[in-house]
Coordinates of C-alpha atoms in Angstrom, one line a residue:
M1 CA -0.2 0.0 0.3
V2 CA 3.0 2.7 0.6
K3 CA 4.3 2.1 -2.9
D4 CA 1.0 1.3 -5.4
L5 CA -1.2 5.3 -3.7
P6 CA 2.3 7.2 -4.8
A7 CA 2.7 4.7 -8.3
G8 CA -1.7 4.6 -8.7
L9 CA -0.5 9.0 -8.6
V10 CA 2.4 8.6 -10.9
V11 CA 0.4 6.4 -13.3
F12 CA -2.3 9.2 -13.7
L13 CA -0.5 11.8 -14.4
V14 CA 0.4 9.5 -17.5
A15 CA -2.6 8.2 -17.9
L16 CA -4.9 11.0 -18.4
P17 CA -3.6 12.8 -20.8
L18 CA -3.0 9.8 -23.4
C19 CA -7.7 9.0 -21.7
L20 CA -7.8 12.7 -23.0
G21 CA -5.7 12.4 -26.8
I22 CA -6.5 8.9 -27.8
S23 CA -10.6 9.6 -27.6
L24 CA -9.1 13.1 -29.7
A25 CA -7.4 11.2 -32.1
S26 CA -10.5 8.3 -32.1
G27 CA -12.8 10.9 -33.3
A28 CA -15.2 9.5 -29.9
P29 CA -16.2 11.9 -27.5
L30 CA -14.3 13.2 -25.1
L31 CA -15.2 11.7 -22.1
A32 CA -14.3 8.1 -24.4
G33 CA -10.8 8.5 -23.3
L34 CA -12.1 8.6 -19.4
I35 CA -14.4 7.0 -19.3
A36 CA -12.4 3.2 -20.9
G37 CA -9.3 4.2 -17.6
I38 CA -11.9 5.1 -15.3
V39 CA -13.3 0.9 -15.6
G40 CA -9.7 -0.5 -16.5
G41 CA -8.3 1.6 -12.6
L42 CA -11.9 0.5 -10.4
V43 CA -12.8 -3.0 -12.0
V44 CA -10.2 -4.6 -15.3
S45 CA -7.7 -4.0 -12.3
W46 CA -9.6 -6.0 -9.4
V47 CA -10.9 -9.0 -12.6
S48 CA -7.5 -9.0 -13.3
G49 CA -4.6 -11.9 -12.3
S50 CA -2.3 -9.3 -12.8
Q51 CA -1.8 -6.6 -9.8
L52 CA 0.8 -4.9 -12.0
S53 CA -0.8 -4.2 -15.6
V54 CA -2.7 -0.7 -15.5
S55 CA -6.3 -1.0 -18.3
G56 CA -7.0 1.1 -20.8
P57 CA -7.9 3.3 -23.9
A58 CA -5.2 2.2 -25.9
A59 CA -3.2 3.7 -29.3
G60 CA -3.3 0.7 -31.1
L61 CA -6.6 0.4 -31.3
T62 CA -6.7 3.8 -33.1
T63 CA -7.7 3.4 -36.4
I64 CA -9.6 0.6 -36.0
V65 CA -12.6 2.5 -33.4
L66 CA -11.4 6.0 -35.9
A67 CA -13.2 3.8 -38.5
G68 CA -15.1 2.1 -36.3
I69 CA -17.4 5.5 -35.4
Q70 CA -17.2 5.8 -38.9
Q71 CA -18.7 3.0 -40.6
A72 CA -21.1 1.6 -38.0
G73 CA -22.7 5.1 -38.1
S74 CA -23.3 6.5 -35.1
Y75 CA -20.9 6.4 -31.8
E76 CA -23.4 4.6 -30.7
A77 CA -23.5 2.2 -32.6
F78 CA -20.5 2.2 -32.5
L79 CA -20.3 0.7 -28.9
V80 CA -22.8 -2.4 -29.5
A81 CA -19.7 -3.5 -31.4
V82 CA -17.7 -2.8 -28.2
V83 CA -20.3 -4.6 -25.4
M84 CA -20.1 -7.4 -28.2
A85 CA -16.0 -7.5 -28.3
G86 CA -16.2 -7.7 -24.4
A87 CA -18.9 -10.7 -24.2
L88 CA -16.5 -12.4 -27.5
Q89 CA -13.3 -11.8 -25.2
I90 CA -15.4 -13.3 -21.7
I91 CA -15.5 -16.2 -24.3
L92 CA -12.5 -17.0 -25.5
G93 CA -10.9 -16.4 -21.3
S94 CA -13.4 -19.1 -20.8
L95 CA -12.5 -21.8 -23.6
K96 CA -8.5 -20.9 -22.2
A97 CA -7.6 -19.3 -25.4
G98 CA -5.2 -17.4 -23.3
V99 CA -2.9 -19.8 -23.9
I100 CA -2.0 -18.1 -26.6
G101 CA -0.1 -15.6 -24.8
M102 CA 2.7 -18.2 -23.8
Y103 CA 4.2 -19.1 -27.2
F104 CA 5.5 -15.4 -27.8
P105 CA 9.0 -16.0 -27.3
T106 CA 11.3 -13.6 -24.8
S107 CA 13.4 -12.3 -27.7
V108 CA 9.8 -10.8 -29.4
I109 CA 8.3 -9.5 -26.0
R110 CA 12.2 -8.0 -24.8
G111 CA 11.7 -6.7 -28.7
M112 CA 7.9 -4.8 -28.4
L113 CA 9.1 -3.7 -24.9
A114 CA 12.2 -1.4 -26.3
A115 CA 10.6 -0.8 -29.5
I116 CA 7.6 1.4 -26.9
G117 CA 10.5 2.3 -25.1
L118 CA 12.0 4.2 -28.4
I119 CA 9.3 5.6 -29.6
L120 CA 7.9 6.9 -26.5
I121 CA 11.1 9.3 -26.2
L122 CA 10.3 10.2 -29.6
K123 CA 6.8 10.5 -29.5
Q124 CA 7.7 13.3 -26.0
I125 CA 11.3 15.1 -27.6
P126 CA 7.9 17.9 -29.6
H127 CA 6.3 18.5 -25.9
F128 CA 9.7 18.3 -24.3
L129 CA 10.8 21.4 -26.3
G130 CA 6.7 22.6 -26.7
G131 CA 6.8 22.3 -30.3
D132 CA 3.5 20.1 -30.7
E133 CA -0.5 21.3 -29.0
D134 CA -1.7 18.4 -29.5
F135 CA 0.5 15.2 -26.2
F136 CA -0.7 12.2 -28.2
E137 CA 0.0 11.4 -31.6
D138 CA -0.2 8.2 -33.3
L139 CA 2.2 4.8 -31.5
N140 CA 2.9 4.9 -35.2
F141 CA 5.4 6.6 -37.6
F142 CA 3.6 7.7 -39.6
Q143 CA 0.8 10.2 -38.1
P144 CA -3.0 10.9 -39.5
D145 CA -2.0 15.0 -39.4
G146 CA 0.1 14.0 -42.2
M147 CA 4.1 14.7 -40.3
N148 CA 6.7 11.5 -39.2
T149 CA 8.5 10.9 -36.1
F150 CA 10.8 12.8 -37.4
S151 CA 9.3 15.7 -39.0
S152 CA 7.5 16.1 -35.5
I153 CA 10.8 16.8 -33.7
G154 CA 11.8 19.1 -36.6
R155 CA 9.3 20.7 -36.7
A156 CA 9.0 21.4 -32.9
L157 CA 12.9 22.2 -32.7
G158 CA 11.6 25.3 -35.2
E159 CA 8.9 26.7 -32.4
L160 CA 10.9 25.7 -29.4
Q161 CA 9.1 27.7 -26.3
P162 CA 11.8 27.6 -24.3
G163 CA 9.9 28.1 -21.0
A164 CA 8.2 24.7 -21.9
L165 CA 12.5 22.9 -22.9
L166 CA 12.9 25.2 -18.6
I167 CA 10.5 22.8 -17.4
G168 CA 11.1 20.1 -19.7
I169 CA 14.7 20.6 -17.8
F170 CA 13.7 21.1 -14.4
S171 CA 11.6 17.5 -14.4
L172 CA 13.8 15.6 -15.8
V173 CA 16.3 16.5 -12.7
V174 CA 15.0 16.0 -10.1
L175 CA 13.4 12.2 -12.0
L176 CA 17.0 11.7 -12.1
S177 CA 17.6 12.9 -8.7
W178 CA 14.6 10.8 -7.7
E179 CA 16.8 7.8 -9.1
R180 CA 19.5 8.5 -6.4
P181 CA 20.1 6.8 -3.1
F182 CA 20.3 8.8 -1.5
I183 CA 16.6 10.2 -1.9
K184 CA 15.6 6.4 -1.9
R185 CA 17.3 6.1 1.5
N186 CA 14.9 9.5 3.3
K187 CA 12.1 8.2 4.7
V188 CA 10.2 10.6 3.6
L189 CA 11.8 12.1 -0.1
G190 CA 11.6 7.6 -0.7
L191 CA 8.3 8.2 -0.4
V192 CA 6.6 11.6 -2.6
P193 CA 7.5 10.8 -6.1
G194 CA 8.9 12.8 -8.2
A195 CA 6.3 12.7 -10.4
L196 CA 4.2 14.3 -7.8
I197 CA 7.3 17.2 -7.5
V198 CA 7.3 16.8 -10.5
V199 CA 3.7 18.3 -11.2
V200 CA 3.5 21.3 -8.6
C201 CA 6.8 22.0 -9.5
S202 CA 6.2 23.3 -13.1
I203 CA 2.4 24.3 -11.9
I204 CA 5.0 27.0 -9.3
I205 CA 7.4 27.4 -12.6
N206 CA 5.0 29.1 -15.4
V207 CA 3.2 30.9 -12.7
V208 CA 6.5 32.6 -12.1
L209 CA 7.2 32.2 -15.8
G210 CA 3.7 34.8 -16.3
S211 CA 5.6 37.2 -13.8
V212 CA 8.7 37.5 -14.3
R213 CA 9.2 36.5 -17.6
P214 CA 6.1 36.2 -19.9
E215 CA 6.7 35.9 -22.9
W216 CA 8.2 32.9 -22.1
Q217 CA 5.2 31.2 -19.4
V218 CA 3.9 28.0 -21.1
K219 CA 1.3 29.0 -23.5
T220 CA -2.5 27.5 -22.4
T221 CA -2.2 24.2 -26.0
H222 CA 0.5 23.3 -23.8
L223 CA -1.4 22.5 -21.6
V224 CA -3.3 19.6 -20.3
K225 CA -6.3 19.9 -21.5
L226 CA -8.9 18.3 -19.3
P227 CA -13.3 19.2 -20.7
V228 CA -15.2 21.5 -17.1
I229 CA -17.3 19.4 -16.2
S230 CA -19.6 21.1 -12.7
S231 CA -21.5 18.7 -11.8
V232 CA -22.4 15.4 -11.7
N233 CA -25.5 15.6 -13.8
D234 CA -23.0 17.9 -16.3
V235 CA -21.4 14.0 -16.5
L236 CA -24.1 12.5 -16.9
G237 CA -25.4 14.6 -19.7
S238 CA -22.4 13.8 -20.6
L239 CA -23.0 10.2 -21.7
R240 CA -23.6 8.3 -24.1
F241 CA -25.5 4.9 -24.8
P242 CA -25.3 2.5 -27.1
D243 CA -27.8 1.5 -30.0
W244 CA -29.5 -1.2 -29.5
S245 CA -31.2 -1.1 -33.4
V246 CA -27.8 -1.8 -34.7
L247 CA -27.9 -5.0 -34.1
T248 CA -29.5 -6.2 -37.6
N249 CA -26.5 -4.8 -39.0
G250 CA -23.8 -7.8 -39.6
N251 CA -21.4 -4.3 -40.0
I252 CA -21.1 -4.6 -36.7
Y253 CA -20.1 -7.9 -35.5
I254 CA -17.7 -7.9 -37.9
L255 CA -16.4 -4.7 -35.8
A256 CA -16.8 -6.2 -33.2
L257 CA -15.2 -9.6 -34.4
T258 CA -12.1 -7.4 -34.7
I259 CA -12.1 -5.2 -32.0
G260 CA -12.4 -8.1 -30.0
I261 CA -9.5 -10.2 -31.1
V262 CA -6.5 -6.8 -31.7
A263 CA -6.8 -5.7 -28.5
S264 CA -6.9 -9.9 -26.6
L265 CA -3.8 -9.8 -28.5
E266 CA -3.1 -6.7 -27.3
S267 CA -3.2 -7.8 -24.0
L268 CA -1.9 -11.3 -24.3
L269 CA 1.0 -9.5 -25.6
S270 CA 1.1 -6.2 -22.8
V271 CA 1.2 -8.5 -19.9
E272 CA 3.5 -11.4 -21.9
A273 CA 5.8 -8.4 -21.2
V274 CA 4.8 -6.1 -17.6
D275 CA 5.3 -10.4 -15.6
K276 CA 8.9 -10.1 -17.8
L277 CA 9.4 -6.2 -16.2
D278 CA 8.0 -7.3 -12.5
P279 CA 10.7 -7.5 -10.0
L280 CA 9.2 -9.9 -8.3
K281 CA 8.8 -12.1 -11.1
R282 CA 4.4 -13.2 -11.0
N283 CA 3.1 -15.0 -13.5
T284 CA -0.8 -13.2 -14.9
P285 CA -3.2 -16.5 -16.2
T286 CA -4.0 -15.0 -19.6
S287 CA -7.3 -16.7 -20.3
R288 CA -8.7 -14.8 -16.8
E289 CA -6.9 -12.0 -18.9
L290 CA -8.8 -12.1 -21.0
I291 CA -12.3 -12.5 -19.5
A292 CA -11.5 -9.3 -17.2
Q293 CA -10.9 -7.1 -19.9
G294 CA -14.2 -8.2 -21.7
T295 CA -15.8 -7.4 -18.9
G296 CA -14.1 -3.8 -19.2
N297 CA -15.1 -4.1 -22.4
I298 CA -18.4 -4.6 -22.0
I299 CA -19.0 -1.8 -18.6
S300 CA -16.6 0.8 -21.1
G301 CA -19.0 0.2 -24.2
L302 CA -22.3 0.2 -22.2
L303 CA -21.2 3.8 -20.2
G304 CA -20.6 5.3 -23.9
G305 CA -16.5 4.8 -23.8
L306 CA -13.7 3.2 -26.1
P307 CA -12.8 0.1 -26.1
L308 CA -9.8 -1.0 -23.1
T309 CA -7.4 -2.7 -22.9
A310 CA -3.1 -3.9 -21.5
V311 CA -0.9 -0.8 -21.8
I312 CA 2.4 -0.6 -21.7
V313 CA 3.2 2.7 -21.6
R314 CA 0.8 2.8 -17.7
S315 CA 2.0 -0.8 -16.8
S316 CA 5.8 0.6 -17.2
A317 CA 4.5 3.9 -15.4
N318 CA 3.2 1.6 -13.1
I319 CA 6.4 -0.7 -12.1
H320 CA 8.7 2.0 -12.5
A321 CA 7.1 3.7 -10.0
G322 CA 7.8 1.3 -7.5
A323 CA 4.3 -1.0 -7.1
A324 CA 4.0 -3.3 -5.6
S325 CA 0.4 -4.9 -6.2
R326 CA -2.8 -3.9 -7.7
I327 CA -4.0 -1.2 -6.2
S328 CA -2.1 1.2 -7.2
A329 CA -3.9 0.8 -10.9
F330 CA -7.3 1.1 -9.3
F331 CA -5.9 4.5 -7.4
H332 CA -5.3 5.6 -10.0
G333 CA -8.8 5.1 -11.4
I334 CA -9.7 6.1 -8.5
L335 CA -8.4 10.0 -9.0
L336 CA -9.1 9.6 -13.2
L337 CA -13.2 10.0 -12.0
M338 CA -11.8 12.8 -9.1
A339 CA -10.2 14.4 -12.2
V340 CA -13.5 14.0 -14.3
L341 CA -15.5 15.4 -11.3
F342 CA -13.2 17.9 -8.6
L343 CA -9.7 18.6 -10.6
E344 CA -10.4 20.1 -13.8
D345 CA -9.1 24.0 -12.9
V346 CA -5.7 22.4 -11.9
L347 CA -4.6 20.1 -13.9
N348 CA -5.2 22.1 -16.6
L349 CA -2.0 24.3 -15.9
I350 CA 0.0 21.0 -15.6
P351 CA 2.4 22.0 -19.0
L352 CA 2.7 19.3 -21.4
S353 CA 6.6 18.9 -21.0
A354 CA 6.8 17.6 -17.8
L355 CA 4.6 15.5 -18.6
A356 CA 7.0 14.2 -21.3
A357 CA 9.7 14.0 -19.4
V358 CA 7.8 11.2 -16.9
L359 CA 7.1 9.2 -20.2
L360 CA 11.2 10.0 -21.2
M361 CA 12.6 7.7 -17.8
V362 CA 10.2 5.3 -18.5
G363 CA 10.9 5.3 -22.4
Y364 CA 14.4 5.6 -21.4
K365 CA 14.4 2.6 -18.9
L366 CA 12.5 0.2 -22.1
T367 CA 15.0 0.9 -24.1
K368 CA 18.7 0.9 -21.6
P369 CA 21.4 0.5 -24.3
T370 CA 22.1 -2.7 -22.0
L371 CA 19.3 -4.5 -23.1
Y372 CA 21.0 -4.0 -26.5
L373 CA 23.5 -5.8 -25.7
T374 CA 22.5 -8.6 -24.5
Q375 CA 21.0 -9.5 -26.6
W376 CA 23.7 -9.2 -29.2
R377 CA 25.2 -11.5 -26.5
L378 CA 23.3 -14.1 -26.7
G379 CA 23.6 -15.4 -30.8
W380 CA 21.6 -14.1 -33.9
A381 CA 19.3 -16.7 -32.7
Q382 CA 17.8 -13.8 -29.9
F383 CA 18.9 -10.5 -31.6
L384 CA 17.7 -11.0 -34.4
P385 CA 14.3 -11.3 -33.8
F386 CA 15.1 -8.6 -31.3
V387 CA 15.9 -6.3 -33.9
V388 CA 13.7 -7.7 -36.3
T389 CA 10.9 -6.3 -34.1
V390 CA 12.0 -2.9 -32.9
G391 CA 13.3 -1.6 -36.0
V392 CA 9.8 -2.6 -37.6
I393 CA 6.8 -1.9 -34.2
L394 CA 9.0 1.3 -35.3
F395 CA 8.5 2.6 -38.8
T396 CA 5.5 0.8 -38.2
D397 CA 2.8 -0.2 -35.8
L398 CA 2.8 -3.7 -32.2
L399 CA 1.4 -5.8 -33.9
K400 CA 3.2 -5.5 -37.6
G401 CA 6.7 -5.6 -35.3
V402 CA 5.4 -8.7 -33.7
G403 CA 4.2 -11.1 -36.4
V404 CA 7.5 -10.4 -38.0
G405 CA 9.6 -10.6 -35.4
L406 CA 7.4 -13.3 -34.4
A407 CA 8.3 -14.8 -38.0
V408 CA 11.8 -14.4 -37.4
A409 CA 12.0 -16.1 -34.4
A410 CA 9.3 -18.8 -35.9
F411 CA 12.3 -19.6 -38.1
Y412 CA 15.1 -19.9 -35.7
I413 CA 13.3 -22.7 -34.1
L414 CA 12.3 -24.8 -37.0
K415 CA 16.1 -24.5 -38.2
A416 CA 16.8 -26.1 -34.5
N417 CA 14.2 -28.5 -34.8
A418 CA 16.1 -29.4 -38.4
E419 CA 19.2 -30.2 -36.2
S420 CA 17.7 -31.9 -33.3
A421 CA 16.3 -34.6 -36.1
Y422 CA 18.8 -36.9 -35.0
F423 CA 22.0 -38.3 -33.6
F424 CA 25.3 -39.0 -36.8
H425 CA 28.4 -40.3 -35.7
Y426 CA 30.7 -42.7 -37.1
E427 CA 31.0 -46.5 -36.5
P428 CA 34.2 -47.1 -35.6
D429 CA 33.1 -50.9 -34.5
H430 CA 32.2 -52.0 -38.1
Q431 CA 33.9 -51.9 -41.2
P432 CA 34.8 -48.6 -43.1
G433 CA 32.3 -46.7 -44.3
T434 CA 29.2 -47.9 -41.8
V435 CA 27.5 -44.1 -40.7
H436 CA 25.0 -45.0 -37.3
L437 CA 21.8 -42.3 -38.0
K438 CA 19.0 -42.7 -35.2
L439 CA 16.6 -40.6 -35.3
A440 CA 14.8 -38.3 -32.0
E441 CA 12.1 -39.1 -29.9
H442 CA 9.6 -37.6 -31.6
V443 CA 10.1 -36.7 -36.0
S444 CA 7.9 -34.6 -37.5
F445 CA 7.8 -33.0 -41.3
L446 CA 9.7 -30.7 -39.5
N447 CA 12.2 -33.0 -39.5
K448 CA 11.9 -34.1 -42.9
A449 CA 14.1 -31.5 -45.0
A450 CA 16.8 -32.4 -43.0
I451 CA 16.8 -36.3 -43.0
T452 CA 16.5 -35.8 -46.8
T453 CA 19.0 -33.6 -47.2
T454 CA 21.7 -36.0 -44.7
L455 CA 20.6 -39.6 -46.9
D456 CA 21.2 -37.2 -50.3
R457 CA 25.2 -36.9 -48.4
F458 CA 26.0 -40.2 -48.9
K459 CA 28.6 -41.2 -51.0
P460 CA 28.5 -45.1 -53.2
G461 CA 29.8 -47.9 -50.7
T462 CA 28.5 -46.3 -46.9
R463 CA 27.2 -48.6 -45.9
V464 CA 24.0 -46.0 -43.8
I465 CA 22.2 -47.2 -40.7
L466 CA 19.1 -46.0 -39.8
D467 CA 17.7 -46.5 -36.5
G468 CA 14.4 -45.9 -35.0
S469 CA 13.7 -47.9 -32.2
D470 CA 14.8 -44.7 -29.2
S471 CA 11.9 -42.3 -31.8
V472 CA 8.2 -42.2 -30.3
S473 CA 6.8 -40.9 -33.0
I474 CA 7.2 -40.8 -37.0
D475 CA 5.4 -38.4 -39.0
Y476 CA 4.4 -39.8 -42.5
D477 CA 6.1 -37.1 -44.3
V478 CA 9.7 -38.7 -42.7
L479 CA 8.6 -41.6 -43.7
E480 CA 7.2 -41.7 -47.3
A481 CA 10.9 -39.5 -47.3
I482 CA 12.4 -43.2 -46.0
E483 CA 10.5 -45.2 -48.3
N484 CA 11.3 -42.9 -51.2
Y485 CA 15.7 -43.0 -50.1
R486 CA 15.2 -47.5 -50.0
Q487 CA 13.8 -47.7 -53.3
S488 CA 16.6 -45.3 -54.9
A489 CA 19.6 -46.9 -51.7
K490 CA 20.3 -49.5 -54.3
D491 CA 20.5 -47.6 -57.5
R492 CA 22.9 -44.9 -55.8
G493 CA 25.4 -48.3 -54.1
V494 CA 24.3 -47.3 -50.4
E495 CA 23.6 -50.1 -47.8
L496 CA 21.2 -49.4 -45.9
I497 CA 20.1 -50.8 -42.7
L498 CA 16.1 -49.7 -41.2
R499 CA 16.0 -50.8 -37.2
D500 CA 12.9 -49.7 -36.0
I501 CA 11.3 -47.9 -39.1
P502 CA 7.6 -49.1 -39.9
Q503 CA 7.5 -49.2 -44.0
V504 CA 4.8 -46.6 -45.5
Q505 CA 2.9 -47.3 -48.7
V506 CA 3.9 -44.5 -51.0
L507 CA 1.7 -42.8 -53.6
G508 CA 2.2 -44.5 -56.5
H509 CA 4.9 -46.8 -56.3

């Protein structure tokens, strides 16, 4: 509890502008992103089996949401698809489909984390400089406004605000100082999150700049923009509800399927990454996570919120802020609710450059140079899927990057599988030229190429003992290849002896 409340505050400060930004990028009402964030904190945190993941509206769904609202015809119709997607996730979780999360290689997950870290750094530089008014851009390299990650940085350099840069540098110095042992050992300062100090001081600095150097004061366009709500009735009046009359529209079902599958994959990837970052190395029950996300999406959709997933950016901020349990995610949900109801006047004074400094620190911790060095030392089978995942995510999006990374990792898995198909050695106690090939315990069709290639290399006069005595199963494709070789061995000048290998009928013979 002592560590969770400060961590929840840090996550809240990171999540607040992202919830609003994702709403804007998705073409949804501003309140929709906040509703999803609140539901992720208050509901999903308790249904989920993860102690450290944080759920909310996800950047990876923005393009799907934007197109989905247009396809559905209205936001209210789109909400029906969100509710149905949640129901689909609960069904998938009940069927134990979450096991798919176990099949993501470590190299790909580390690549995903490193890529997210790089993207956070690159995307926050414009806000750190005060040269970008929109706190949220799509995490994709090519942005909806026609800019890309690097051109945004170039534009920000040309529109730099001295006051924003001053606050950003001050915030970064504070955050770096808060990592030092002398702060962590202090009984009082160790309990206060550096992000809170940053936010309070950044507001004070900006107010002071307004008095002593007005031209340096951060413009309102570079401050947090929370919708002003004066009463609970305003909230209730702003809520949007599903339009169930669209249930006869077949496109709604396709949209629900798309949201459900993509949101499930992003959630599974995120909790897998969170488990690797967890200092206590706890394992999240993945099927239960799908049920938790489905529950969250049903509630969010019914209340007019965006679809949500487990989100790696907020989860990473949570872990690096020292969270120990799900209480931090729950507390961040309470703070989001309070912000909507009571705190908009204060929060709208926070400079975006201060929040950018917080995310720059999170990004650096995800993509430290030592991570790349470690992966390099593990060899090409670990380094190549890792670096390919980083590169593709950086220039496209998360799911494409993970997909390509998985393909590269699968190549090395297949290669290793092929190489372990048999044990090859020359028999010293037999006549010269005798080779003993003992097949592995399980021989699948993946081993066919390796076995066929090896047999084809034997020169005339070689005596080959092909031994299947240790094999529990030999795939038909492999048996067929062996039978083909047996029938041609005499013509090749090879003496072939089969041990415990059944013969099969080869088509065409």
